[in-house]
CSV table of C-alpha atoms in Angstrom, one decimal:
chain,number,residue,atom,x,y,z
A,1,UNK,CA,177.2,48.9,-48.8
A,2,UNK,CA,176.6,51.6,-46.1
A,3,UNK,CA,175.6,50.6,-42.4
A,4,UNK,CA,171.7,50.4,-42.9
A,5,UNK,CA,171.0,51.5,-39.4
A,6,UNK,CA,168.1,54.1,-39.4
A,7,UNK,CA,168.7,57.7,-38.4
A,8,UNK,CA,167.6,58.2,-34.7
A,9,UNK,CA,165.6,61.6,-35.3
A,10,UNK,CA,162.3,59.6,-36.1
A,11,UNK,CA,161.3,56.6,-34.0
A,12,UNK,CA,157.6,56.1,-35.3
A,13,UNK,CA,156.6,53.3,-37.7
A,14,UNK,CA,154.9,54.0,-41.1
A,15,UNK,CA,151.4,54.9,-40.7
A,16,UNK,CA,152.0,56.9,-37.4
A,17,UNK,CA,152.1,60.6,-37.2
A,18,UNK,CA,155.4,62.3,-36.1
A,19,UNK,CA,155.5,64.6,-33.5
A,20,UNK,CA,158.5,66.7,-34.8
A,21,UNK,CA,158.7,69.8,-36.6
A,22,UNK,CA,157.2,68.1,-39.7
A,23,UNK,CA,153.8,67.4,-38.0
A,24,UNK,CA,153.4,69.5,-35.0
A,25,UNK,CA,154.8,73.0,-36.2
A,26,UNK,CA,152.2,75.4,-37.7
A,27,UNK,CA,152.4,75.8,-41.5
A,28,UNK,CA,154.6,78.7,-42.5
A,29,UNK,CA,153.3,81.8,-44.2
A,30,UNK,CA,155.2,81.2,-47.5
A,31,UNK,CA,155.4,83.7,-50.4
A,32,UNK,CA,153.4,83.5,-53.7
A,33,UNK,CA,155.4,81.8,-56.2
A,34,UNK,CA,153.0,81.4,-59.0
A,35,UNK,CA,150.1,83.6,-60.3
A,36,UNK,CA,147.3,82.5,-62.4
A,37,UNK,CA,145.9,85.3,-64.7
A,38,UNK,CA,142.7,85.2,-66.6
A,39,UNK,CA,141.8,87.9,-69.0
A,40,UNK,CA,144.1,90.2,-67.2
A,41,UNK,CA,142.4,89.3,-64.1
A,42,UNK,CA,144.8,88.0,-61.0
A,43,UNK,CA,142.6,84.9,-60.2
A,44,UNK,CA,144.6,82.6,-58.1
A,45,UNK,CA,147.9,82.3,-56.5
A,46,UNK,CA,150.3,79.2,-55.3
A,47,UNK,CA,152.3,79.6,-52.1
A,48,UNK,CA,155.3,77.5,-51.4
A,49,UNK,CA,159.0,77.3,-50.9
A,50,UNK,CA,161.7,77.3,-53.5
A,51,UNK,CA,165.6,76.9,-53.1
A,52,UNK,CA,168.4,77.2,-55.7
A,53,UNK,CA,171.9,75.8,-55.0
A,54,UNK,CA,174.8,76.3,-56.9
A,55,UNK,CA,177.2,73.3,-58.2
A,56,UNK,CA,179.0,73.4,-54.7
A,57,UNK,CA,175.8,73.1,-52.8
A,58,UNK,CA,175.7,76.6,-51.7
A,59,UNK,CA,172.2,78.4,-51.4
A,60,UNK,CA,172.0,81.1,-54.1
A,61,UNK,CA,168.5,81.9,-53.7
A,62,UNK,CA,165.6,80.8,-51.4
A,63,UNK,CA,161.8,81.8,-51.1
A,64,UNK,CA,159.8,80.3,-48.3
A,65,UNK,CA,160.6,78.0,-45.4
A,66,UNK,CA,163.1,76.1,-47.3
A,67,UNK,CA,164.5,74.4,-44.1
A,68,UNK,CA,161.2,73.2,-43.0
A,69,UNK,CA,160.6,69.5,-43.5
A,70,UNK,CA,158.3,68.4,-46.1
A,71,UNK,CA,157.5,65.2,-47.9
A,72,UNK,CA,159.3,65.1,-51.3
A,73,UNK,CA,157.4,62.1,-52.2
A,74,UNK,CA,158.5,60.6,-55.7
A,75,UNK,CA,161.2,63.2,-55.8
A,76,UNK,CA,163.0,61.1,-53.4
A,77,UNK,CA,163.1,58.2,-55.8
A,78,UNK,CA,166.5,59.0,-57.4
A,79,UNK,CA,168.6,58.5,-54.2
A,80,UNK,CA,166.4,55.6,-53.1
A,81,UNK,CA,167.5,53.9,-56.5
A,82,UNK,CA,171.1,54.2,-55.4
A,83,UNK,CA,170.5,51.9,-52.4
A,84,UNK,CA,169.0,49.3,-54.8
A,85,UNK,CA,172.4,49.2,-56.7
A,86,UNK,CA,174.2,49.1,-53.3
A,87,UNK,CA,172.1,46.1,-52.1
A,88,UNK,CA,173.6,44.1,-55.3
A,89,UNK,CA,170.7,44.7,-57.9
A,90,UNK,CA,172.1,44.8,-61.4
A,91,UNK,CA,169.7,46.3,-63.8
A,92,UNK,CA,170.0,44.6,-67.3
A,93,UNK,CA,169.6,48.0,-68.9
A,94,UNK,CA,169.5,51.7,-68.6
A,95,UNK,CA,165.8,51.5,-68.9
A,96,UNK,CA,165.3,49.4,-65.9
A,97,UNK,CA,167.3,51.5,-63.8
A,98,UNK,CA,165.6,54.8,-65.0
A,99,UNK,CA,162.1,53.2,-64.3
A,100,UNK,CA,163.3,52.3,-60.8
A,101,UNK,CA,163.8,55.9,-60.0
A,102,UNK,CA,160.7,57.0,-62.1
A,103,UNK,CA,157.1,57.6,-61.9
A,104,UNK,CA,155.7,56.1,-65.0
A,105,UNK,CA,152.4,56.6,-66.9
A,106,UNK,CA,151.5,52.7,-67.2
A,107,UNK,CA,152.2,52.6,-71.0
A,108,UNK,CA,152.9,49.4,-72.5
A,109,UNK,CA,156.9,49.7,-72.3
A,110,UNK,CA,156.5,50.9,-68.9
A,111,UNK,CA,154.7,47.6,-67.7
A,112,UNK,CA,157.0,45.4,-69.6
A,113,UNK,CA,160.0,46.8,-68.3
A,114,UNK,CA,158.8,46.5,-64.6
A,115,UNK,CA,157.6,42.9,-65.3
A,116,UNK,CA,161.1,42.1,-66.7
A,117,UNK,CA,162.8,43.4,-63.4
A,118,UNK,CA,160.6,40.9,-61.4
A,119,UNK,CA,161.1,38.0,-63.9
A,120,UNK,CA,164.8,38.3,-63.5
A,121,UNK,CA,164.6,38.1,-59.8
A,122,UNK,CA,162.4,35.2,-60.0
A,123,UNK,CA,159.2,37.0,-59.2
A,124,UNK,CA,155.8,37.9,-60.6
A,125,UNK,CA,153.5,40.9,-60.5
A,126,UNK,CA,151.8,39.3,-57.5
A,127,UNK,CA,154.8,39.9,-55.3
A,128,UNK,CA,154.3,43.9,-55.8
A,129,UNK,CA,153.4,45.6,-52.6
A,130,UNK,CA,151.8,48.7,-54.8
A,131,UNK,CA,148.2,48.9,-55.3
A,132,UNK,CA,146.4,48.0,-58.5
A,133,UNK,CA,145.7,51.1,-60.9
A,134,UNK,CA,144.8,52.0,-64.3
A,135,UNK,CA,147.3,53.6,-66.5
A,136,UNK,CA,148.0,57.4,-66.2
A,137,UNK,CA,148.6,57.5,-69.9
A,138,UNK,CA,145.2,58.8,-71.4
A,139,UNK,CA,145.1,56.7,-74.6
A,140,UNK,CA,146.2,53.8,-72.8
A,141,UNK,CA,143.8,54.3,-69.7
A,142,UNK,CA,140.8,54.8,-72.5
A,143,UNK,CA,141.8,51.4,-73.9
A,144,UNK,CA,141.7,49.4,-70.9
A,145,UNK,CA,138.4,51.2,-69.9
A,146,UNK,CA,136.9,50.2,-73.3
A,147,UNK,CA,138.0,46.7,-73.2
A,148,UNK,CA,136.7,46.4,-69.4
A,149,UNK,CA,140.3,45.7,-68.1
A,150,UNK,CA,140.6,45.7,-64.5
A,151,UNK,CA,143.4,47.8,-62.5
A,152,UNK,CA,146.7,46.1,-62.1
A,153,UNK,CA,149.8,46.7,-60.0
A,154,UNK,CA,152.2,46.8,-63.1
A,155,UNK,CA,150.1,49.8,-64.1
A,156,UNK,CA,150.7,51.7,-60.9
A,157,UNK,CA,153.2,54.4,-61.4
A,158,UNK,CA,155.6,53.3,-58.7
A,159,UNK,CA,155.8,49.8,-59.8
A,160,UNK,CA,159.2,50.2,-61.4
A,161,UNK,CA,160.5,51.2,-57.8
A,162,UNK,CA,158.7,48.3,-56.1
A,163,UNK,CA,159.9,46.0,-59.0
A,164,UNK,CA,163.5,46.9,-58.3
A,165,UNK,CA,163.1,47.0,-54.3
A,166,UNK,CA,161.9,43.4,-54.7
A,167,UNK,CA,165.0,42.6,-57.0
A,168,UNK,CA,167.4,44.3,-54.6
A,169,UNK,CA,165.8,42.1,-51.7
A,170,UNK,CA,166.8,38.9,-54.0
A,171,UNK,CA,170.0,40.3,-54.5
A,172,UNK,CA,171.0,41.0,-51.0
A,173,UNK,CA,169.5,37.8,-49.6
A,174,UNK,CA,166.8,39.8,-47.5
A,175,UNK,CA,163.2,38.6,-47.4
A,176,UNK,CA,160.7,39.8,-50.0
A,177,UNK,CA,157.8,39.5,-47.6
A,178,UNK,CA,157.5,42.7,-45.7
A,179,UNK,CA,159.9,44.7,-47.8
A,180,UNK,CA,157.8,47.8,-47.3
A,181,UNK,CA,158.0,47.7,-43.5
A,182,UNK,CA,160.1,50.2,-42.1
A,183,UNK,CA,162.2,47.8,-40.1
A,184,UNK,CA,162.9,45.9,-43.3
A,185,UNK,CA,166.8,46.1,-44.1
A,186,UNK,CA,166.2,47.8,-47.4
A,187,UNK,CA,164.0,50.5,-45.9
A,188,UNK,CA,166.3,50.9,-43.1
A,189,UNK,CA,169.1,51.4,-45.9
A,190,UNK,CA,167.2,53.7,-47.9
A,191,UNK,CA,166.4,56.0,-44.7
A,192,UNK,CA,170.0,56.3,-43.9
A,193,UNK,CA,171.1,56.9,-47.6
A,194,UNK,CA,168.2,59.7,-47.9
A,195,UNK,CA,169.4,61.5,-44.6
A,196,UNK,CA,173.2,61.1,-45.9
A,197,UNK,CA,172.7,62.5,-49.1
A,198,UNK,CA,170.4,65.5,-48.0
A,199,UNK,CA,173.0,66.3,-45.3
A,200,UNK,CA,170.1,66.4,-42.6
A,201,UNK,CA,168.2,63.8,-40.6
A,202,UNK,CA,164.8,62.4,-41.6
A,203,UNK,CA,162.4,63.8,-39.2
A,204,UNK,CA,159.3,61.7,-40.1
A,205,UNK,CA,158.4,58.7,-41.8
A,206,UNK,CA,155.0,58.0,-43.0
A,207,UNK,CA,153.2,55.8,-45.7
A,208,UNK,CA,153.3,57.0,-49.4
A,209,UNK,CA,150.7,56.7,-51.8
A,210,UNK,CA,152.3,53.6,-53.3
A,211,UNK,CA,152.4,52.0,-49.8
A,212,UNK,CA,156.2,52.3,-49.2
A,213,UNK,CA,157.7,54.4,-46.5
A,214,UNK,CA,157.9,58.1,-47.4
A,215,UNK,CA,160.7,60.3,-45.7
A,216,UNK,CA,160.6,63.9,-44.5
A,217,UNK,CA,163.3,66.2,-45.7
A,218,UNK,CA,163.4,69.9,-46.3
A,219,UNK,CA,163.4,71.1,-50.1
A,220,UNK,CA,166.9,72.2,-49.1
A,221,UNK,CA,167.8,68.5,-48.4
A,222,UNK,CA,166.0,67.2,-51.3
A,223,UNK,CA,168.1,69.6,-53.5
A,224,UNK,CA,171.2,68.4,-52.1
A,225,UNK,CA,170.4,64.8,-52.6
A,226,UNK,CA,169.8,65.0,-56.3
A,227,UNK,CA,172.8,67.6,-56.9
A,228,UNK,CA,174.8,64.9,-55.3
A,229,UNK,CA,173.8,62.4,-58.2
A,230,UNK,CA,174.6,64.6,-61.1
A,231,UNK,CA,178.0,65.7,-59.4
A,232,UNK,CA,179.0,62.4,-58.7
A,233,UNK,CA,182.0,60.6,-60.4
A,234,UNK,CA,181.7,58.5,-63.3
A,235,UNK,CA,181.5,54.9,-62.4
A,236,UNK,CA,179.6,55.4,-59.0
A,237,UNK,CA,176.1,54.3,-58.3
A,238,UNK,CA,174.8,57.9,-58.1
A,239,UNK,CA,176.2,58.8,-61.4
A,240,UNK,CA,174.7,55.6,-62.6
A,241,UNK,CA,171.3,56.5,-61.7
A,242,UNK,CA,171.4,60.2,-62.8
A,243,UNK,CA,173.0,59.0,-66.4
A,244,UNK,CA,170.2,56.5,-66.7
A,245,UNK,CA,167.4,58.8,-66.0
A,246,UNK,CA,168.8,61.3,-68.3
A,247,UNK,CA,169.4,58.8,-71.1
A,248,UNK,CA,166.1,57.3,-70.7
A,249,UNK,CA,163.5,60.1,-70.0
A,250,UNK,CA,160.5,58.3,-71.2
A,251,UNK,CA,160.8,55.6,-68.5
A,252,UNK,CA,161.1,58.3,-65.7
A,253,UNK,CA,157.8,59.4,-66.7
A,254,UNK,CA,156.1,58.9,-70.1
A,255,UNK,CA,154.8,60.5,-73.2
A,256,UNK,CA,153.8,64.2,-73.0
A,257,UNK,CA,155.1,63.9,-69.2
A,258,UNK,CA,156.9,67.5,-68.3
A,259,UNK,CA,159.8,65.5,-66.6
A,260,UNK,CA,160.6,63.4,-70.0
A,261,UNK,CA,159.9,66.7,-72.2
A,262,UNK,CA,162.4,68.8,-69.9
A,263,UNK,CA,165.2,66.3,-70.1
A,264,UNK,CA,164.9,66.0,-73.7
A,265,UNK,CA,165.1,69.8,-74.2
A,266,UNK,CA,167.9,70.4,-71.7
A,267,UNK,CA,171.0,68.4,-72.0
A,268,UNK,CA,172.4,67.0,-68.9
A,269,UNK,CA,169.5,68.0,-66.8
A,270,UNK,CA,167.7,65.5,-64.3
A,271,UNK,CA,164.4,66.1,-63.4
A,272,UNK,CA,162.1,64.4,-61.0
A,273,UNK,CA,158.5,65.6,-59.8
A,274,UNK,CA,156.7,64.3,-56.8
A,275,UNK,CA,153.1,64.2,-55.7
A,276,UNK,CA,151.7,67.2,-53.9
A,277,UNK,CA,153.4,69.9,-55.8
A,278,UNK,CA,157.1,68.8,-55.4
A,279,UNK,CA,159.5,69.3,-57.9
A,280,UNK,CA,163.5,69.2,-58.1
A,281,UNK,CA,165.9,69.6,-61.3
A,282,UNK,CA,169.8,69.5,-61.2
A,283,UNK,CA,172.2,70.4,-63.9
A,284,UNK,CA,175.8,69.4,-63.4
A,285,UNK,CA,178.2,72.1,-63.0
A,286,UNK,CA,175.4,74.5,-62.6
A,287,UNK,CA,173.1,73.5,-59.5
A,288,UNK,CA,169.9,72.4,-58.4
A,289,UNK,CA,166.5,73.9,-57.8
A,290,UNK,CA,163.7,72.1,-55.5
A,291,UNK,CA,160.2,73.5,-54.6
A,292,UNK,CA,157.3,72.5,-52.9
A,293,UNK,CA,153.9,74.2,-53.4
A,294,UNK,CA,151.7,74.7,-50.4
A,295,UNK,CA,148.3,73.7,-52.0
A,296,UNK,CA,149.9,70.2,-53.2
A,297,UNK,CA,148.6,71.1,-56.7
A,298,UNK,CA,150.5,70.4,-60.0
A,299,UNK,CA,149.4,73.4,-61.8
A,300,UNK,CA,152.2,75.8,-60.8
A,301,UNK,CA,155.0,73.4,-60.4
A,302,UNK,CA,156.7,74.0,-63.7
A,303,UNK,CA,156.6,78.0,-64.0
A,304,UNK,CA,158.2,78.1,-60.7
A,305,UNK,CA,160.8,75.2,-61.7
A,306,UNK,CA,161.3,77.1,-64.9
A,307,UNK,CA,162.2,80.3,-62.9
A,308,UNK,CA,164.5,78.5,-60.7
A,309,UNK,CA,166.2,76.8,-63.8
A,310,UNK,CA,166.8,80.2,-65.3
A,311,UNK,CA,168.9,80.9,-62.2
A,312,UNK,CA,171.0,78.2,-63.2
A,313,UNK,CA,171.7,79.4,-66.7
A,314,UNK,CA,169.0,77.7,-68.8
A,315,UNK,CA,168.1,79.9,-71.6
A,316,UNK,CA,164.6,81.4,-71.3
A,317,UNK,CA,163.8,80.4,-74.8
A,318,UNK,CA,164.4,76.8,-74.1
A,319,UNK,CA,162.2,77.0,-70.9
A,320,UNK,CA,159.3,79.0,-72.7
A,321,UNK,CA,156.9,76.1,-72.9
A,322,UNK,CA,157.1,75.5,-69.1
A,323,UNK,CA,157.6,79.0,-67.9
A,324,UNK,CA,154.0,80.2,-68.6
A,325,UNK,CA,151.3,77.6,-69.4
A,326,UNK,CA,148.0,78.4,-71.0
A,327,UNK,CA,144.5,79.2,-69.2
A,328,UNK,CA,141.7,78.4,-71.7
A,329,UNK,CA,138.5,80.2,-72.0
A,330,UNK,CA,136.0,79.1,-74.4
A,331,UNK,CA,137.9,77.9,-77.5
A,332,UNK,CA,140.9,79.9,-76.8
A,333,UNK,CA,143.8,81.0,-74.5
A,334,UNK,CA,142.9,83.9,-72.2
A,335,UNK,CA,145.6,84.0,-69.6
A,336,UNK,CA,148.5,82.2,-68.1
A,337,UNK,CA,150.0,80.5,-65.2
A,338,UNK,CA,153.2,82.4,-64.4
A,339,UNK,CA,156.0,82.8,-61.7
A,340,UNK,CA,155.4,85.7,-59.4
A,341,UNK,CA,157.7,88.8,-58.9
A,342,UNK,CA,159.2,86.9,-55.9
A,343,UNK,CA,160.9,84.5,-58.3
A,344,UNK,CA,162.3,87.2,-60.4
A,345,UNK,CA,163.8,89.3,-57.5
């Protein structure tokens, strides 16, 4: 277990605004990464930053402010999961480790797996610090609404991470009470490991949507951290997380989700999306792409990600379902969401 001392670059507690580059500096004028075309009319644009690193971690392409701190959101989860293993948590299956690093849709198997992690640690769903939610999976959500079923903590998309955090606390002998506080030993260890894997300090710590601390890193730092997992040696904690996610992509996301489908389509690929327009994907022996869209939307993420993956050698025909996504008009398709010329330069 590495020294869990927190990096000194940021001293504020969760919920406080950081007066560093991440909060006080003006928003950069990033280039247009993704265009939306409707019936031949250029309707909308998504600006942002995107970086591609080779297998050695060297930048081979960059667009926008790739060194400016941003919030990777759930794209930080794969590196966070390595800390839970380091604390002594021993998942009973690859599915459990995958959901610990995932953002699931609340389908039956997702909730059951998160509940199993808690049960093995002698805990129940009431120990979870994430908020109650309805499942994101449309059919499951509709069934819950029709039955009048109330939101549950296990259905929240981060419940796998929270369950694993609690199990790690039990394994390490740390208190489960207050496990989401930045001062808790688990969160101190996570903060330190994120900085180490990224090769840069955490410049801000805020409260994520699930209530856990969220750590500011640049998209380049995010890329380095996820690349380190797929490039890690067999038998290491980092490789264990990468292997579990790639072998069990449904537990990382869910039915019909882009992360699940991309990992199934491209052998060896590790993909993890994050809220507010963040995405990262790494391929061993090739490299990694990470991006942040300025508007925080999801619509432009996969066309931009696909453009970056082509630079890593993934065939265009394999990426076609994600490279250009349809724009509807009436009963048909009248346009598409596509990468801008900046990403083809």
